[in-house]
XYZ file of C-alpha atoms in Angstrom:
491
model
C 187.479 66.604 167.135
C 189.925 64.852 164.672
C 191.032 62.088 166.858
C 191.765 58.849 166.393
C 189.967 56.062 168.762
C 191.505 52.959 169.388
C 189.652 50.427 171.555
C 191.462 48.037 173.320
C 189.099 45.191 173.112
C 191.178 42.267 175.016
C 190.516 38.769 173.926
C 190.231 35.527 176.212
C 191.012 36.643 179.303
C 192.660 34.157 181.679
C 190.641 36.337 184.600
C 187.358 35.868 183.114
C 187.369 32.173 182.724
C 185.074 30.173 182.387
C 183.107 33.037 181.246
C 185.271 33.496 177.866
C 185.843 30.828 175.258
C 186.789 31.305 171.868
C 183.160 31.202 170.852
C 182.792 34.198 173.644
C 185.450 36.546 173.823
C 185.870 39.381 176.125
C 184.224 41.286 174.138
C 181.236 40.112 173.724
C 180.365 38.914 177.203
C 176.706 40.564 178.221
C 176.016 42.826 180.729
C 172.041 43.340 180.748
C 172.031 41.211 177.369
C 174.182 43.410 175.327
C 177.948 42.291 174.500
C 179.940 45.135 177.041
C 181.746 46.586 174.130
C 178.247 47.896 173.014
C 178.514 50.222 175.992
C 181.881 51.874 174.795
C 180.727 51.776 171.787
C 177.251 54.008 171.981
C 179.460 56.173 174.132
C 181.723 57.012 171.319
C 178.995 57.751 169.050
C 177.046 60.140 171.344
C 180.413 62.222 171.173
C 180.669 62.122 167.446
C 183.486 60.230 168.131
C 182.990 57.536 164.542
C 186.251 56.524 163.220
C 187.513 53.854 165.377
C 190.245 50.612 165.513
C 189.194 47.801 167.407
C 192.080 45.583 168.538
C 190.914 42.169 169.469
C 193.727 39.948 170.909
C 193.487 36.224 168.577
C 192.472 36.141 165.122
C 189.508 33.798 166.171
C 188.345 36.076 168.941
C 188.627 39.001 166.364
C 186.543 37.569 163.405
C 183.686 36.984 166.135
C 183.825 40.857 167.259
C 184.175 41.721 163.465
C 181.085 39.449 162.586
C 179.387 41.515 165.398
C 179.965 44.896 164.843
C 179.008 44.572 161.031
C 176.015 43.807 162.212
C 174.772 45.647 164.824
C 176.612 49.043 163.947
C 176.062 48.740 160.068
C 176.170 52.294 158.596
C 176.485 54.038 162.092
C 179.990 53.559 162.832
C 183.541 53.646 160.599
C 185.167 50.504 162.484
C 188.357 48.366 161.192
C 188.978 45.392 163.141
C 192.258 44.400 163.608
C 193.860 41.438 165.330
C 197.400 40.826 167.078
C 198.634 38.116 169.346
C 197.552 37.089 172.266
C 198.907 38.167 175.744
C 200.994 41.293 174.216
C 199.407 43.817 176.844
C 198.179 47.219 175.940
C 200.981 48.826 175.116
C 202.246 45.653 173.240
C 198.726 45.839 171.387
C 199.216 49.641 170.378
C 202.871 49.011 169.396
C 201.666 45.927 166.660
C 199.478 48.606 165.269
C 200.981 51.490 165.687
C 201.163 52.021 161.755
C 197.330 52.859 161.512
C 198.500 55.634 163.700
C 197.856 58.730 162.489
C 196.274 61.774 163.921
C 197.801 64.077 165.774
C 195.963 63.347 169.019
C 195.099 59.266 170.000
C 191.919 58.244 172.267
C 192.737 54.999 173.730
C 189.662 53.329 175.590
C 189.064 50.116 177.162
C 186.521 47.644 175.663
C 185.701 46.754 178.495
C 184.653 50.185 180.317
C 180.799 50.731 181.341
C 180.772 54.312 181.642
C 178.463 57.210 181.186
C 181.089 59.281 181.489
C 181.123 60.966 178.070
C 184.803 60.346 175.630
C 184.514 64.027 174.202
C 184.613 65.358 177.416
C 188.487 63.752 178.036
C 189.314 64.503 174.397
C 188.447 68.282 175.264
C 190.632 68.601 178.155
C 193.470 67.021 176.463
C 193.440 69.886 173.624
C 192.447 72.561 176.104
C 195.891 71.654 178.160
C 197.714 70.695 174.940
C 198.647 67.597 176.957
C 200.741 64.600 176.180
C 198.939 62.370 177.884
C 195.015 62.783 179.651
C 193.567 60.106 181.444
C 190.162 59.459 182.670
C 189.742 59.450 186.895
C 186.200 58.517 188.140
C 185.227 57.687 191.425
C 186.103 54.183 192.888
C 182.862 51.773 192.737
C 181.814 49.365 195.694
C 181.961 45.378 194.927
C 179.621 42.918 196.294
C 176.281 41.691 196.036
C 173.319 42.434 198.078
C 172.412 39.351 200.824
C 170.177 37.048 198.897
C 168.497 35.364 201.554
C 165.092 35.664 202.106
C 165.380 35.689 205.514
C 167.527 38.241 206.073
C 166.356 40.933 203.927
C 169.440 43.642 204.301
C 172.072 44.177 202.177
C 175.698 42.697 202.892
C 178.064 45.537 203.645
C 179.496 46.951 200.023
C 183.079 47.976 200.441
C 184.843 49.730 197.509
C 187.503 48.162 195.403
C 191.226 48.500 196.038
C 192.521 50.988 193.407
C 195.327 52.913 192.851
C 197.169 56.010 194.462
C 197.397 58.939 192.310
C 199.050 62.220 193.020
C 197.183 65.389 191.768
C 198.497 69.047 192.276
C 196.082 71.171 194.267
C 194.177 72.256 191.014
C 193.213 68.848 190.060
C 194.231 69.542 186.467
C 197.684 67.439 186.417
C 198.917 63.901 187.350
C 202.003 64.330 189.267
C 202.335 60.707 190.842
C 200.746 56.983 190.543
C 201.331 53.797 191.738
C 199.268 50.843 190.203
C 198.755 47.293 190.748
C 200.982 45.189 193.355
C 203.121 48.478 194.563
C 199.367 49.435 196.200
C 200.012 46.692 198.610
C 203.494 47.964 199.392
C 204.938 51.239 201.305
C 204.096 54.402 198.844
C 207.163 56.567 199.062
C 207.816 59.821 197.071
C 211.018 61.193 196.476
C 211.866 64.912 198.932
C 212.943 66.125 195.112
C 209.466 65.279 194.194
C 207.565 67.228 196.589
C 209.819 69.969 196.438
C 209.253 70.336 192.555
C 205.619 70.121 192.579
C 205.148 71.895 196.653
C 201.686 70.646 197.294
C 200.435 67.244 196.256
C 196.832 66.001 196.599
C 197.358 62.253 197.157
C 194.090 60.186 196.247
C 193.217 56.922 196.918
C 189.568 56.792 196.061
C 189.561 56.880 192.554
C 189.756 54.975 190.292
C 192.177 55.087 186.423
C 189.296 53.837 183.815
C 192.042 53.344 181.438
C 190.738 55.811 178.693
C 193.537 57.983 177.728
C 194.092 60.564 174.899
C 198.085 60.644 174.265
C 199.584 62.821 171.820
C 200.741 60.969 169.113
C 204.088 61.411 168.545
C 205.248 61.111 172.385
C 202.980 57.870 172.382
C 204.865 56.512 169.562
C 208.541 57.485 170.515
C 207.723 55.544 174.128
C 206.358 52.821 172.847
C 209.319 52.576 169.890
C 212.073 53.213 172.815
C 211.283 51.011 175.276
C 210.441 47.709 174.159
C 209.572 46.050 177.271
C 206.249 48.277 177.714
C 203.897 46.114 177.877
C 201.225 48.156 179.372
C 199.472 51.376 179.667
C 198.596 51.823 183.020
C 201.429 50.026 184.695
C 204.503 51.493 181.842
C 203.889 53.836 179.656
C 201.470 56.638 181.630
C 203.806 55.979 184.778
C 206.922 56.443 182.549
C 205.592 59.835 181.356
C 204.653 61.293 184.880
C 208.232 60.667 185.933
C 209.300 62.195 182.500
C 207.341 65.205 183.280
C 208.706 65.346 186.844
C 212.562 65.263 185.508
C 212.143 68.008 183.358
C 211.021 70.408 186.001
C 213.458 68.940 189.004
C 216.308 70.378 186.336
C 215.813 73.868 186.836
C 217.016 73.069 190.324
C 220.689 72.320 188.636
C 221.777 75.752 188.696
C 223.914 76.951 185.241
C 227.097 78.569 185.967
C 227.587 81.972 186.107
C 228.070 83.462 181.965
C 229.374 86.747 180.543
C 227.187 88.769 178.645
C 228.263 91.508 177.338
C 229.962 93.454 180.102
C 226.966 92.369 182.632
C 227.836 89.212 184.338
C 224.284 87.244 185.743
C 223.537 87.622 189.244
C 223.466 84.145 190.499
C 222.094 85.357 193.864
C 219.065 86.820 191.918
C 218.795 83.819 190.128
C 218.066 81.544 193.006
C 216.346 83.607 194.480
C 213.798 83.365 191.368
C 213.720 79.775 191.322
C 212.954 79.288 195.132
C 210.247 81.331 194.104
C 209.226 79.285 191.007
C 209.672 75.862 193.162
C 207.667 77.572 195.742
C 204.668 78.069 193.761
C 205.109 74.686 191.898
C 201.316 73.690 192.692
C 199.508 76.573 190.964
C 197.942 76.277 187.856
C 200.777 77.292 185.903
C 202.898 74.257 187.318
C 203.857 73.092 183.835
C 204.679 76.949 182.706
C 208.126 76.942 184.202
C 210.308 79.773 184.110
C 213.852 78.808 182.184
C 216.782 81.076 182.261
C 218.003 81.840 178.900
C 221.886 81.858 177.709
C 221.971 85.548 178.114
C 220.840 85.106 182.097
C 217.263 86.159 181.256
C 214.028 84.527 182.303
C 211.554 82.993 179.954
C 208.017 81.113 179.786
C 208.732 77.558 179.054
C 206.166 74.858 178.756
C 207.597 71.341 179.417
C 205.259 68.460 178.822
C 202.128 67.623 181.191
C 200.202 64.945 181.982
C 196.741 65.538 182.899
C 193.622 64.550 184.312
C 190.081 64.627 183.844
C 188.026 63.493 186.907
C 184.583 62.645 186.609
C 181.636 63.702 188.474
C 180.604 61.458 191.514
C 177.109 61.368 189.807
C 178.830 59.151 186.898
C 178.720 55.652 186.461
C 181.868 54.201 185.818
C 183.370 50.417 185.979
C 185.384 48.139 183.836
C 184.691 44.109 183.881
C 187.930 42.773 184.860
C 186.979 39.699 185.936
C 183.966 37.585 187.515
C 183.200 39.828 190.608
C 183.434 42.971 188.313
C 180.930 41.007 185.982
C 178.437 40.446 188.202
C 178.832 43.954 189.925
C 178.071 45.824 186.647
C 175.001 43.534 185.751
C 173.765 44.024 188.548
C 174.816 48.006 188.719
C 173.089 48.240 184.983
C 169.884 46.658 186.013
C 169.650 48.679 189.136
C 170.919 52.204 189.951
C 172.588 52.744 186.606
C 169.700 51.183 184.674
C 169.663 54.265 182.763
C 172.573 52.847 181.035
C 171.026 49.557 179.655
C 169.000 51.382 176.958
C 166.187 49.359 177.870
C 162.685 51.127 179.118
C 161.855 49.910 183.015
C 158.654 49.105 183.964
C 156.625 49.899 186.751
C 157.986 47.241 188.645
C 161.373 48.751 187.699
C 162.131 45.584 185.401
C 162.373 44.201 181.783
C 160.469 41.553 180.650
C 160.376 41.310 177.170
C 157.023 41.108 175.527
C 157.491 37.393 173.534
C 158.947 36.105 177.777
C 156.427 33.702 179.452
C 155.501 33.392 182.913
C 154.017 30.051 184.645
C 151.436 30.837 187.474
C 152.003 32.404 190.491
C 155.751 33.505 189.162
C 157.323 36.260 190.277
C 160.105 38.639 188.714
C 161.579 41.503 191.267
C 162.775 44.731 190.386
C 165.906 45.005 188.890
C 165.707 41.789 186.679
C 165.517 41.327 183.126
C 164.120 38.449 181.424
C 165.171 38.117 177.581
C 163.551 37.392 174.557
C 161.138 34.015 173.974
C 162.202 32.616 177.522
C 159.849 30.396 179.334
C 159.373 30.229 183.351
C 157.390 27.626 185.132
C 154.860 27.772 188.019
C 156.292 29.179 191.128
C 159.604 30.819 190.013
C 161.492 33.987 192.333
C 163.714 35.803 190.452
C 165.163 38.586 192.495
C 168.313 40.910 191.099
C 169.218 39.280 188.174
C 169.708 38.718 184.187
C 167.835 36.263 182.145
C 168.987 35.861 178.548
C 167.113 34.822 175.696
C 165.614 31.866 174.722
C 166.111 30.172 178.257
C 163.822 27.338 179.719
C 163.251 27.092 183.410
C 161.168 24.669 184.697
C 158.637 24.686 188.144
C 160.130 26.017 191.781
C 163.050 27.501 190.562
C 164.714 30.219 192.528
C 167.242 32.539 190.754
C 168.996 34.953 193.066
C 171.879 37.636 192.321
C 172.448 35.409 189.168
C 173.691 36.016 185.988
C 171.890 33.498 183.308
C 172.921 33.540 179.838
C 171.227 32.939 176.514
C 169.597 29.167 175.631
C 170.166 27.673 179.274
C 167.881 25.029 180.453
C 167.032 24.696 184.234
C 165.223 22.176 185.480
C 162.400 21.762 188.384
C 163.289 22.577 191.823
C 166.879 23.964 190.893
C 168.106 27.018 193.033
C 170.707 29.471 191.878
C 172.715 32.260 193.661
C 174.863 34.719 192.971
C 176.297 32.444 189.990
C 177.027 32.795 186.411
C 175.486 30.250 183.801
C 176.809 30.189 180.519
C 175.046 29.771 177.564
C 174.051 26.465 176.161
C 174.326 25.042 179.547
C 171.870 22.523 180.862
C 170.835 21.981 184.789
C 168.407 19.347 184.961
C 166.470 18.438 188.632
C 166.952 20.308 192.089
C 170.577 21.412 191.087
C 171.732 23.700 193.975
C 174.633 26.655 192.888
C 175.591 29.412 195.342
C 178.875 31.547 194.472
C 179.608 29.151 191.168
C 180.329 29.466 187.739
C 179.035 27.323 184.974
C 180.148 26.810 181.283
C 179.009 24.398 178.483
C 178.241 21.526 181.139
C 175.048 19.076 181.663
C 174.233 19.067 185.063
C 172.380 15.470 185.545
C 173.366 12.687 187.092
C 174.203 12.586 190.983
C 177.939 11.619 191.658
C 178.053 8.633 194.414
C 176.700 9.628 197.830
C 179.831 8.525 199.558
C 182.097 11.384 198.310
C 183.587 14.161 200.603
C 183.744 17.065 198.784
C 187.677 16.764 198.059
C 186.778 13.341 196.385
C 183.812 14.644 194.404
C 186.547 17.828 193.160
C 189.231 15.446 192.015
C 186.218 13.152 190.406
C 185.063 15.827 188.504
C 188.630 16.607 187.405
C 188.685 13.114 186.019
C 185.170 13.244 184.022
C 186.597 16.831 182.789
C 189.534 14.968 181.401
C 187.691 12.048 179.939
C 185.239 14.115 178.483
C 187.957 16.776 176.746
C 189.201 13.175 175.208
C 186.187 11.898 174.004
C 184.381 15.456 173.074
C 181.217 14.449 174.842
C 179.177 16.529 176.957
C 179.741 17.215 180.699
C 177.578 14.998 183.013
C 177.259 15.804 186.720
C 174.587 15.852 189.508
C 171.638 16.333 189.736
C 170.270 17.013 193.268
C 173.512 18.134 194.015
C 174.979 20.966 195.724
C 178.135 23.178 194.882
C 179.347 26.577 196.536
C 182.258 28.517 195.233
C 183.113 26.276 192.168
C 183.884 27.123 188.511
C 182.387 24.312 186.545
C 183.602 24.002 183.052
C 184.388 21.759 179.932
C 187.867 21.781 179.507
């Protein structure tokens, strides 16, 4: 379709730690054991969609998504990795490479989007509408994992993420308002000059912007060269158009003056009268083919810029991993009712166990778990609704619930784990209890003095992570221990 993809891969996001490291970037995290930019990725390719810049914030973090792509997408895909600095935003990160720019028409997609929502799709409603900017809408997903206790049985209440409000006209086909982020939490007010441009406005607040966008080039460019404090997409730059788009059509209301032509002087009465009917039926279709009085008092077909949208069918999977709820909402989302994403082949026990995994006796795995290449389970393990990674050795009586586990982790006897994240590399040795935690690069061992409230125990592990980012040695805390809601990590 002779556009140009850019994906906007991220790099070591402050949201995502201790998940990301400079040996993991953002990119590369796994969702069902595959790095999440695989998922963009394969999307892109089913839509013949080949040619594609991958921005990676950090010249570190973008060697490691190089490395990866060389490998795993070696004569499928046309990819040039290119790094800029760190914490420039989206529209900062287009801007730095704005000179590889150049196609007519720009897809713009998030690395981190899990979507089978196809890219071609968006790219052929931008050309249909000739649009200067199309963005991607797709139903809002719920956040929350299910109750793990075995006791209980139901699942907690799933309540759908806060997103953004977004103004359609009644057609559906054009963006005529949003408001992102923090002004969410605030009054929403539109302007009276607003709604009596556009008449009708479909206000939405249950979808969600999946920050895949095909711009135009040369409007995406002049923004981004004019205003230099842009930082991002979502929040600058598509808002910034909207209200363009809006301005050009609240003119017409600025009546010209009355001009000779000829000896016929223009009936200003008639001309009012034409655009209270133009304002009137703002909301059709053919909202952005305005009517525009020429010099000589007659009236012509204009077309002013638009700003489109193409929403998704509620059928569709879409979510983005912006931080460590998100990532354990889409594993478990990719292993469960959107396993048809995972590219993986469920069993009849609707799981994945690879064929090299081991199982002790009397172990069970659930549905909707996948355990990853050469990993070993003990005798009397539950897994229930989660990801195993590769190469991971769990001993006897261990009980992994809602959990992420990453690749080459080592649990040990008796340990029970829920709804956590463990890191690869990371070591839990004896009847190590986690519930809500996150853990990166640490050694889970020895038990910390009995005597400790829990304050004292926090600021004592503060202390050993400070000693130990002195001394480089490995992380050493209890075992037989019990943490809830904590983000254990190496400094």
């Amino acid at each position: 379709m002779d556009f140009q993809v850019v994906i906007l891969a991220g790099g070591n996001s402050k949201k995502l730690v201790p998940l990301v490291s400079k040996e993991v970037p953002k990119a590369l995290l796994p969702v069902a054991n595959r790095p999440v930019l695989s998922y963009v990725l394969e999307q892109l390719e089913f839509s013949n969609l080949k040619n594609l810049i991958v921005v990676v914030e950090g010249q570190d973090a973008a060697l490691g998504v190089g490395a990866w792509i060389s490998g795993a997408y070696v004569d499928r895909l046309h990819v040039e990795v290119a790094a800029v600095p760190e914490d420039v935003g989206t529209a900062g990160a287009l801007r730095a490479i704005s000179h590889h720019l150049t196609a007519n028409d720009i897809l713009v997609v998030s690395g981190d989007l899990v979507s089978d929502v196809p890219p071609g799709a968006l790219a052929a409603t931008h050309r249909r509408h000739d649009a200067v900017v199309t963005t991607m809408l797709c139903s809002a997903p719920v956040s929350g994992p299910v109750d793990s206790g075995s006791s209980a049985g139901k699942e907690k209440a799933k309540k759908p993420r806060r997103y953004d409000i977004i103004g359609l006209d009644p057609s559906k086909q054009f963006l005529l308002y949003i408001a992102t982020g923090a002004e969410v939490e605030k009054d929403i007010r539109i302007q009276k000059s607003i709604l009596r441009a556009v008449g009708q406005m479909e206000i939405r607040a249950d979808l969600m912007d999946a920050h895949m966008y095909a711009f135009k080039r040369s409007v995406l460019l002049e923004v981004l060269n004019e205003k230099e404090k842009f930082q991002s997409l979502k929040h600058d730059v598509l808002p910034y158009l909207i209200r363009s788009q809006l301005r050009s059509e609240l003119s017409l209301s600025v009546m010209p003056q009355a001009e000779e032509h000829g000896n016929e002087k223009v009936n200003l009465r008639n001309n009012h009268a034409m655009i209270s009917q133009i304002m009137a039926h703002g909301s059709a279709p053919s909202f952005h083919e305005l009517f525009a009085l020429n010099h000589n008092g007659s009236v012509s077909v204009r077309r002013t810029h638009k700003c489109c949208a193409y929403i998704a069918s509620n059928s569709k999977y879409c979510a983005r991993l912006e931080s460590i709820q998100s990532f354990c909402d889409i594993n478990r989302d990719v292993i469960g009712e959107a396993n048809h994403l995972s590219g993986y082949s469920f069993s009849t026990h609707n799981n994945v166990i690879h064929p090299s995994a081991q199982l002790g006796s009397k172990t069970t795995v659930g549905p909707h778990c996948m355990l990853g290449e050469g990993s070993h389970m003990g005798d009397k393990c539950s897994v229930k609704r989660s990801v195993i990674g590769p190469h991971c050795r769990i001993g006897s009586n261990v009980k992994i619930v809602n959990s992420v586990v990453m690749n080459h982790v080592t649990i040990g006897d008796g340990c029970s784990i829920q709804g956590s994240v463990i890191c690869s590399n990371v070591q839990l040795q004896e009847r190590v209890v986690l519930r809500d935690c996150q853990v990166s690069f640490l050694v889970l061992s020895r038990p910390l003095p009995t005597s400790l409230d829990s304050y004292c125990r926090s600021r004592y592990l503060h202390f050993v992570l400070y000693r130990l980012a002195q001394v480089g040695a490995g992380f050493v805390v209890t075992a037989g221990g019990e943490y809830k809601g904590e983000s254990l990590a190496r400094k």
